[in-house]
Coordinates of C-alpha atoms in Angstrom, one line a residue:
M1062 CA 31.9 28.6 -77.9
K1063 CA 29.3 26.5 -79.7
I1064 CA 30.9 23.3 -78.5
F1065 CA 31.2 24.6 -74.9
N1066 CA 27.5 25.6 -74.9
Q1067 CA 26.5 22.1 -76.1
I1068 CA 28.5 20.5 -73.3
F1069 CA 27.0 22.9 -70.7
I1070 CA 23.4 22.2 -71.9
S1071 CA 24.2 18.4 -71.9
C1072 CA 25.3 18.6 -68.3
M1073 CA 22.3 20.6 -67.3
V1074 CA 20.0 17.9 -68.8
V1075 CA 21.9 15.2 -66.9
F1076 CA 21.7 17.1 -63.6
V1077 CA 18.0 17.9 -64.0
G1078 CA 17.3 14.3 -64.9
C1079 CA 19.1 13.0 -61.9
N1080 CA 17.4 15.5 -59.6
Q1081 CA 13.9 14.5 -61.0
Q1082 CA 14.8 10.8 -60.4
N1083 CA 15.8 11.6 -56.7
K1084 CA 12.5 13.4 -56.1
T1085 CA 10.6 10.5 -57.6
S1086 CA 12.4 8.1 -55.4
E1087 CA 11.8 10.2 -52.3
T1088 CA 8.2 10.4 -53.1
K1089 CA 7.9 6.7 -53.5
T1090 CA 9.8 6.2 -50.2
A1091 CA 7.5 8.6 -48.4
K1092 CA 4.4 6.7 -49.6
I1093 CA 5.7 3.4 -48.1
E1094 CA 4.2 3.8 -44.7
V1095 CA 2.8 1.2 -42.2
K1096 CA -0.6 2.3 -41.3
Q1097 CA -1.7 1.3 -37.7
K1098 CA -5.0 -0.5 -37.8
V1099 CA -7.5 1.2 -35.4
I1100 CA -8.3 -1.4 -32.8
T1101 CA -10.3 -1.7 -29.6
L1102 CA -10.1 -4.1 -26.6
A1103 CA -12.6 -6.3 -28.6
D1104 CA -9.8 -7.2 -31.0
F1105 CA -7.8 -9.0 -28.4
K1106 CA -8.0 -12.7 -27.7
K1107 CA -10.7 -13.6 -25.1
I1108 CA -9.5 -15.8 -22.2
K1109 CA -10.7 -17.1 -18.9
G1110 CA -10.0 -14.5 -16.2
V1111 CA -7.7 -15.0 -13.2
D1112 CA -9.7 -16.2 -10.2
N1113 CA -6.8 -17.4 -8.1
V1114 CA -3.8 -15.1 -7.8
Q1115 CA -1.7 -17.9 -6.4
E1116 CA -1.7 -19.5 -9.9
V1117 CA -0.3 -16.4 -11.6
P1118 CA 3.4 -16.8 -12.5
F1119 CA 4.2 -13.1 -11.7
Q1120 CA 2.5 -9.7 -11.5
L1121 CA 3.5 -6.5 -13.3
F1122 CA 3.7 -3.0 -12.1
T1123 CA 4.1 0.4 -13.8
T1124 CA 4.7 4.0 -12.9
L1125 CA 3.3 5.3 -16.2
D1126 CA 0.0 7.1 -16.7
S1127 CA -0.8 4.9 -19.7
V1128 CA 0.5 1.7 -21.2
Q1129 CA 0.4 0.0 -24.6
F1130 CA -1.4 -3.3 -25.3
F1131 CA -0.2 -5.2 -28.4
V1132 CA -2.2 -8.0 -30.0
T1133 CA 1.0 -10.0 -30.6
P1134 CA 4.6 -9.8 -29.2
N1135 CA 5.8 -7.6 -32.1
K1136 CA 6.5 -3.9 -32.0
E1137 CA 4.9 -3.5 -35.5
A1138 CA 1.7 -5.3 -34.4
S1139 CA -1.5 -3.4 -33.8
H1140 CA -1.8 -1.8 -30.4
L1141 CA -3.6 0.7 -28.4
K1142 CA -3.0 2.9 -25.3
I1143 CA -4.7 2.0 -22.1
A1144 CA -4.9 4.5 -19.2
Y1145 CA -3.3 3.1 -16.0
N1146 CA -5.8 2.5 -13.2
K1147 CA -4.4 1.8 -9.7
L1148 CA -7.2 -0.8 -9.3
D1149 CA -6.1 -2.7 -12.4
N1150 CA -4.1 -5.9 -12.1
Y1151 CA -1.6 -6.9 -14.7
Y1152 CA -1.0 -10.7 -14.4
G1153 CA 2.1 -11.9 -16.2
F1154 CA 2.2 -15.3 -17.7
E1155 CA 5.1 -15.5 -20.3
E1156 CA 8.3 -13.6 -21.0
F1157 CA 9.5 -12.7 -24.5
E1158 CA 12.5 -10.8 -25.8
D1159 CA 10.8 -7.4 -25.5
F1160 CA 7.4 -8.3 -24.2
Y1161 CA 5.4 -9.9 -21.3
S1162 CA 2.1 -11.6 -22.0
I1163 CA -0.6 -10.6 -19.6
H1164 CA -4.1 -11.6 -18.6
Y1165 CA -6.2 -8.4 -18.1
S1166 CA -9.8 -8.1 -16.9
I1167 CA -11.6 -5.2 -18.5
N1168 CA -13.1 -3.0 -15.8
N1169 CA -12.0 -5.6 -13.3
N1170 CA -14.6 -8.0 -14.7
I1171 CA -13.1 -11.5 -14.6
S1172 CA -15.6 -12.8 -17.1
N1173 CA -14.5 -10.1 -19.6
S1174 CA -10.7 -10.9 -19.8
I1175 CA -8.2 -10.7 -22.6
E1176 CA -4.7 -11.7 -23.4
A1177 CA -2.4 -8.8 -24.4
F1178 CA 1.3 -8.2 -24.8
V1179 CA 3.0 -5.3 -23.0
L1180 CA 6.5 -3.8 -23.5
K1181 CA 9.1 -4.8 -20.9
S1182 CA 10.2 -1.1 -20.9
E1183 CA 6.8 0.0 -19.5
F1184 CA 6.5 -2.6 -16.7
T1185 CA 8.5 -4.1 -13.8
P1186 CA 7.7 -7.7 -12.8
S1187 CA 7.2 -8.4 -9.1
F1188 CA 10.5 -10.3 -8.8
K1189 CA 12.4 -7.2 -9.9
L1190 CA 10.9 -4.6 -7.7
T1191 CA 13.3 -2.6 -5.5
L1192 CA 13.1 0.2 -2.9
N1193 CA 14.5 2.7 -5.5
G1194 CA 12.2 5.7 -5.4
V1195 CA 10.1 4.3 -2.5
D1196 CA 9.2 6.6 0.4
L1197 CA 10.4 4.6 3.4
Y1198 CA 9.0 7.2 5.8
E1199 CA 5.4 6.7 4.7
I1200 CA 3.2 5.2 7.5
R1201 CA -0.5 4.5 7.8
S1202 CA -0.8 5.1 11.5
S1203 CA 1.2 5.0 14.8
T1204 CA 0.7 4.7 18.5
F1205 CA 3.0 6.3 21.0
K1206 CA 2.5 5.5 24.7
Q1207 CA -1.2 4.7 24.2
S1208 CA -1.8 7.8 22.1
D1209 CA -3.1 6.9 18.6
D1210 CA -2.2 9.0 15.6
F1211 CA -4.0 8.4 12.3
K1212 CA -3.3 11.9 10.8
N1213 CA 0.5 11.9 10.7
K1214 CA 1.7 9.9 7.7
S1215 CA 5.5 10.2 8.2
F1216 CA 7.9 8.3 10.5
S1217 CA 10.0 11.5 10.7
K1218 CA 8.1 12.3 13.9
Y1219 CA 9.9 9.4 15.6
G1220 CA 13.2 9.0 13.8
T1221 CA 15.1 8.3 10.6
I1222 CA 14.9 5.4 8.2
V1223 CA 17.1 4.7 5.2
E1224 CA 18.1 1.8 2.8
I1225 CA 21.6 0.3 3.3
S1226 CA 23.7 -2.3 1.5
E1227 CA 23.8 -5.9 2.3
Q1228 CA 27.4 -5.5 3.3
A1229 CA 26.5 -2.8 5.8
F1230 CA 23.7 -4.9 7.2
K1231 CA 26.0 -7.9 7.8
A1232 CA 28.8 -5.8 9.2
N1233 CA 26.5 -4.1 11.8
S1234 CA 25.0 -7.5 12.8
Q1235 CA 28.3 -8.3 14.5
T1236 CA 27.6 -5.6 17.1
K1237 CA 23.9 -6.4 17.9
I1238 CA 22.8 -6.0 21.5
N1239 CA 19.5 -8.0 21.5
E1240 CA 19.9 -11.3 23.3
T1241 CA 20.0 -14.7 21.6
L1242 CA 17.3 -17.2 22.5
V1243 CA 18.9 -20.4 23.7
K1244 CA 17.4 -23.9 23.7
N1245 CA 16.4 -25.3 27.1
P1246 CA 17.6 -29.0 27.3
N1247 CA 14.7 -29.8 29.6
M1248 CA 12.2 -29.0 26.9
K1249 CA 11.3 -32.2 25.1
L1250 CA 9.0 -33.1 22.2
Q1251 CA 6.7 -36.0 23.3
D1252 CA 3.7 -37.3 21.4
D1253 CA 3.4 -34.1 19.4
N1254 CA 3.5 -32.0 22.6
W1255 CA 6.2 -30.0 24.1
V1256 CA 6.9 -31.2 27.7
Y1257 CA 9.1 -29.6 30.3
K1258 CA 11.0 -32.3 32.2
E1259 CA 13.2 -31.6 35.2
N1260 CA 13.9 -33.6 38.4
G1261 CA 10.8 -35.8 37.9
R1262 CA 8.6 -32.9 37.1
E1263 CA 6.7 -33.0 33.8
E1264 CA 4.7 -30.0 32.5
V1265 CA 2.9 -30.0 29.1
I1266 CA 3.1 -26.7 27.2
T1267 CA -0.4 -26.3 25.8
Q1268 CA -1.1 -23.9 22.9
H1269 CA -1.9 -20.3 24.0
E1270 CA -5.1 -20.4 21.9
N1271 CA -6.8 -23.7 21.9
I1272 CA -8.3 -23.7 18.4
S1273 CA -9.2 -26.8 16.5
T1274 CA -8.7 -26.8 12.7
E1275 CA -9.6 -29.2 9.8
T1276 CA -6.0 -30.5 9.9
G1277 CA -5.9 -30.8 13.7
P1278 CA -5.0 -28.4 16.6
L1279 CA -2.7 -25.4 16.3
A1280 CA 0.9 -26.4 16.2
N1281 CA 3.5 -24.8 18.5
E1282 CA 7.2 -24.8 17.7
Y1283 CA 9.8 -24.4 20.4
V1284 CA 12.1 -21.4 19.7
G1285 CA 14.2 -21.0 22.8
R1286 CA 14.5 -19.4 26.2
S1287 CA 15.0 -15.8 27.0
P1288 CA 17.8 -15.7 29.7
Y1289 CA 16.8 -12.1 30.7
L1290 CA 13.1 -12.7 31.0
N1291 CA 13.5 -16.3 32.2
L1292 CA 10.6 -17.3 29.8
E1293 CA 10.3 -20.0 27.2
V1294 CA 9.3 -18.8 23.7
F1295 CA 7.2 -20.7 21.3
K1296 CA 6.1 -20.0 17.7
E1297 CA 2.4 -20.7 17.3
N1298 CA 1.1 -21.8 13.8
S1299 CA -2.1 -22.9 12.1
D1300 CA -3.1 -23.6 8.5
E1301 CA -6.2 -21.5 9.1
V1302 CA -4.4 -18.5 10.7
A1303 CA -2.6 -16.2 8.2
D1304 CA 0.1 -15.1 10.6
S1305 CA 2.2 -16.9 13.2
Y1306 CA 2.9 -15.3 16.5
Y1307 CA 5.2 -15.9 19.5
S1308 CA 4.1 -16.9 23.0
F1309 CA 6.2 -16.5 26.2
Y1310 CA 5.6 -19.0 29.1
N1311 CA 6.8 -18.9 32.7
I1312 CA 7.5 -22.5 33.8
K1313 CA 9.1 -21.8 37.2
N1314 CA 6.2 -23.2 39.3
A1315 CA 3.5 -23.9 36.8
V1316 CA 3.2 -23.3 33.1
L1317 CA 1.8 -19.7 32.7
F1318 CA 1.4 -17.7 29.6
E1319 CA 2.8 -14.2 30.1
L1320 CA 3.0 -12.3 26.8
S1321 CA 3.2 -12.5 23.1
T1322 CA 4.7 -10.8 20.0
D1323 CA 3.5 -10.7 16.4
G1324 CA 7.0 -11.3 15.0
Y1325 CA 10.2 -12.9 16.1
P1326 CA 11.2 -11.1 19.4
Q1327 CA 14.3 -8.9 19.7
I1328 CA 14.8 -8.5 23.4
L1329 CA 17.0 -5.7 24.9
P1330 CA 18.0 -6.5 28.5
T1331 CA 19.6 -3.1 29.0
K1332 CA 16.2 -1.4 28.4
S1333 CA 13.8 -4.2 29.3
W1334 CA 12.4 -3.9 25.8
V1335 CA 10.6 -6.6 23.9
T1336 CA 10.5 -5.6 20.2
C1337 CA 9.5 -7.1 16.9
I1338 CA 8.8 -6.3 13.3
S1339 CA 6.4 -8.3 11.2
S1340 CA 4.4 -8.1 7.9
N1341 CA 0.9 -6.6 8.2
N1342 CA -2.0 -8.4 6.6
D1343 CA -3.5 -5.3 5.2
M1344 CA -0.5 -3.1 4.4
G1345 CA 3.2 -3.1 4.7
S1346 CA 4.7 -4.0 8.1
N1347 CA 4.4 -3.4 11.8
F1348 CA 7.1 -2.2 14.1
I1349 CA 6.5 -2.6 17.9
I1350 CA 8.4 -1.6 21.0
S1351 CA 7.1 -2.6 24.4
K1352 CA 8.6 -2.6 27.9
Y1353 CA 8.2 -5.6 30.1
F1354 CA 8.3 -5.7 33.9
P1355 CA 9.1 -9.3 35.1
Q1356 CA 8.2 -8.5 38.7
T1357 CA 4.6 -7.3 38.0
K1358 CA 4.2 -9.2 34.7
K1359 CA 3.1 -5.9 33.2
Q1360 CA 3.8 -4.9 29.6
D1361 CA 3.7 -1.2 28.6
N1362 CA 3.4 -0.5 24.9
I1363 CA 5.9 2.3 23.9
L1364 CA 5.6 2.5 20.1
Y1365 CA 3.6 1.0 17.3
V1366 CA 4.2 2.0 13.7
N1367 CA 2.6 0.6 10.5
F1368 CA 5.0 1.2 7.6
T1369 CA 3.2 1.1 4.2
N1370 CA 5.9 0.6 1.5
F1371 CA 7.8 -2.5 2.5
K1372 CA 7.2 -5.9 4.1
I1373 CA 9.5 -8.1 6.2
A1374 CA 11.7 -10.7 4.5
D1375 CA 13.0 -12.5 7.6
D1376 CA 12.0 -11.2 11.0
K1377 CA 14.6 -13.4 12.7
K1378 CA 17.4 -11.4 11.1
A1379 CA 16.3 -8.1 12.5
F1380 CA 18.5 -6.7 15.3
W1381 CA 19.5 -3.7 17.4
T1382 CA 23.0 -2.2 17.8
D1383 CA 24.6 -0.4 20.7
N1384 CA 23.8 3.0 19.2
D1385 CA 20.0 2.3 19.4
T1386 CA 19.7 1.7 15.7
F1387 CA 17.4 -1.0 14.4
Y1388 CA 18.2 -3.1 11.3
A1389 CA 15.9 -5.3 9.2
E1390 CA 15.8 -7.3 6.0
V1391 CA 12.8 -6.3 3.9
Y1392 CA 11.0 -6.6 0.5
P1393 CA 9.3 -3.8 -1.5
L1394 CA 5.6 -3.9 -0.9
N1395 CA 4.4 -5.8 -3.9
S1396 CA 7.5 -7.9 -4.3
A1397 CA 7.1 -11.6 -4.9
S1398 CA 9.1 -14.4 -6.4
G1399 CA 7.7 -15.8 -9.6
N1400 CA 8.5 -17.5 -12.9
G1401 CA 11.3 -19.3 -11.3
K1402 CA 13.0 -16.1 -10.1
K1403 CA 13.6 -14.9 -6.6
Q1404 CA 12.4 -11.5 -5.4
K1405 CA 15.0 -8.9 -4.6
T1406 CA 16.0 -8.4 -0.9
A1407 CA 16.6 -5.0 0.6
Y1408 CA 17.9 -3.8 3.9
I1409 CA 16.9 -0.8 6.1
K1410 CA 18.1 0.9 9.2
S1411 CA 16.2 3.1 11.6
S1412 CA 17.4 5.3 14.5

């Protein structure tokens, strides 16, 4: 019994000793803690602010209420939370494994700008934006048969609109019903002017708007002839005008300007419709349907809609199908190529 008690006491001593050693180790481990240095925006590197957005490699966007600014591209680096403000711009300049470097103007003051590093998980660069989660129905205003509507903010009043796949877009383009503009062989480019030549007759197609610019006059580009309207279509451009537009000319007896569209025209002979979709300078894109009467040269506006959450990628690729459905290639509103990467294209259909 005495030997057994000695063995038991010895074991207890070893067990207690081990237990005390574990507690000591846990205590030491608990004390090893990285303390976050309390910092402010004043701790970030001061830089020259962005005064030309065109020189920014890419912009960043977030859906979070607040984001984290790090002083270096390291998750253990000092950082602070910044409340997201819709008026703030996050200009991206470099891409790291887990971070983007940004130039940020405090309170939108260009002269008070800093460099910060933000987590990729909290931002989406402009070239990766998609229509996922975007309200395609949102509009700023509309006009239906001369009646303006600035209160209704949904396209549901007029129809449906959804995103589709590229495969569906291409498949449906095989059944489009809008006419194809064809080149008129009698339209010749001569001394930087388009001239209509036929049976000894020569007519110069002058620009619809005669505006002189620093680089010369407006330039018109011949697009083709509308067989249904019997009109010649030109794209008018200028270095000083943000948007191009399309002019239609009657050349039967004399060169006469008859109508214009903001975007590449999609013409439906079955309905006498002249339609187009184009990016809006202020917000999103414009969709327009008008009816043209060749006999009276009259044009009635049927529908105008200003969509707010997407812009047009290529208005030439838009088309109508025989079930009165309109298709277009678009980009998300703030989408842009950058940092050597192309922006993502999306496709929509409306009926």
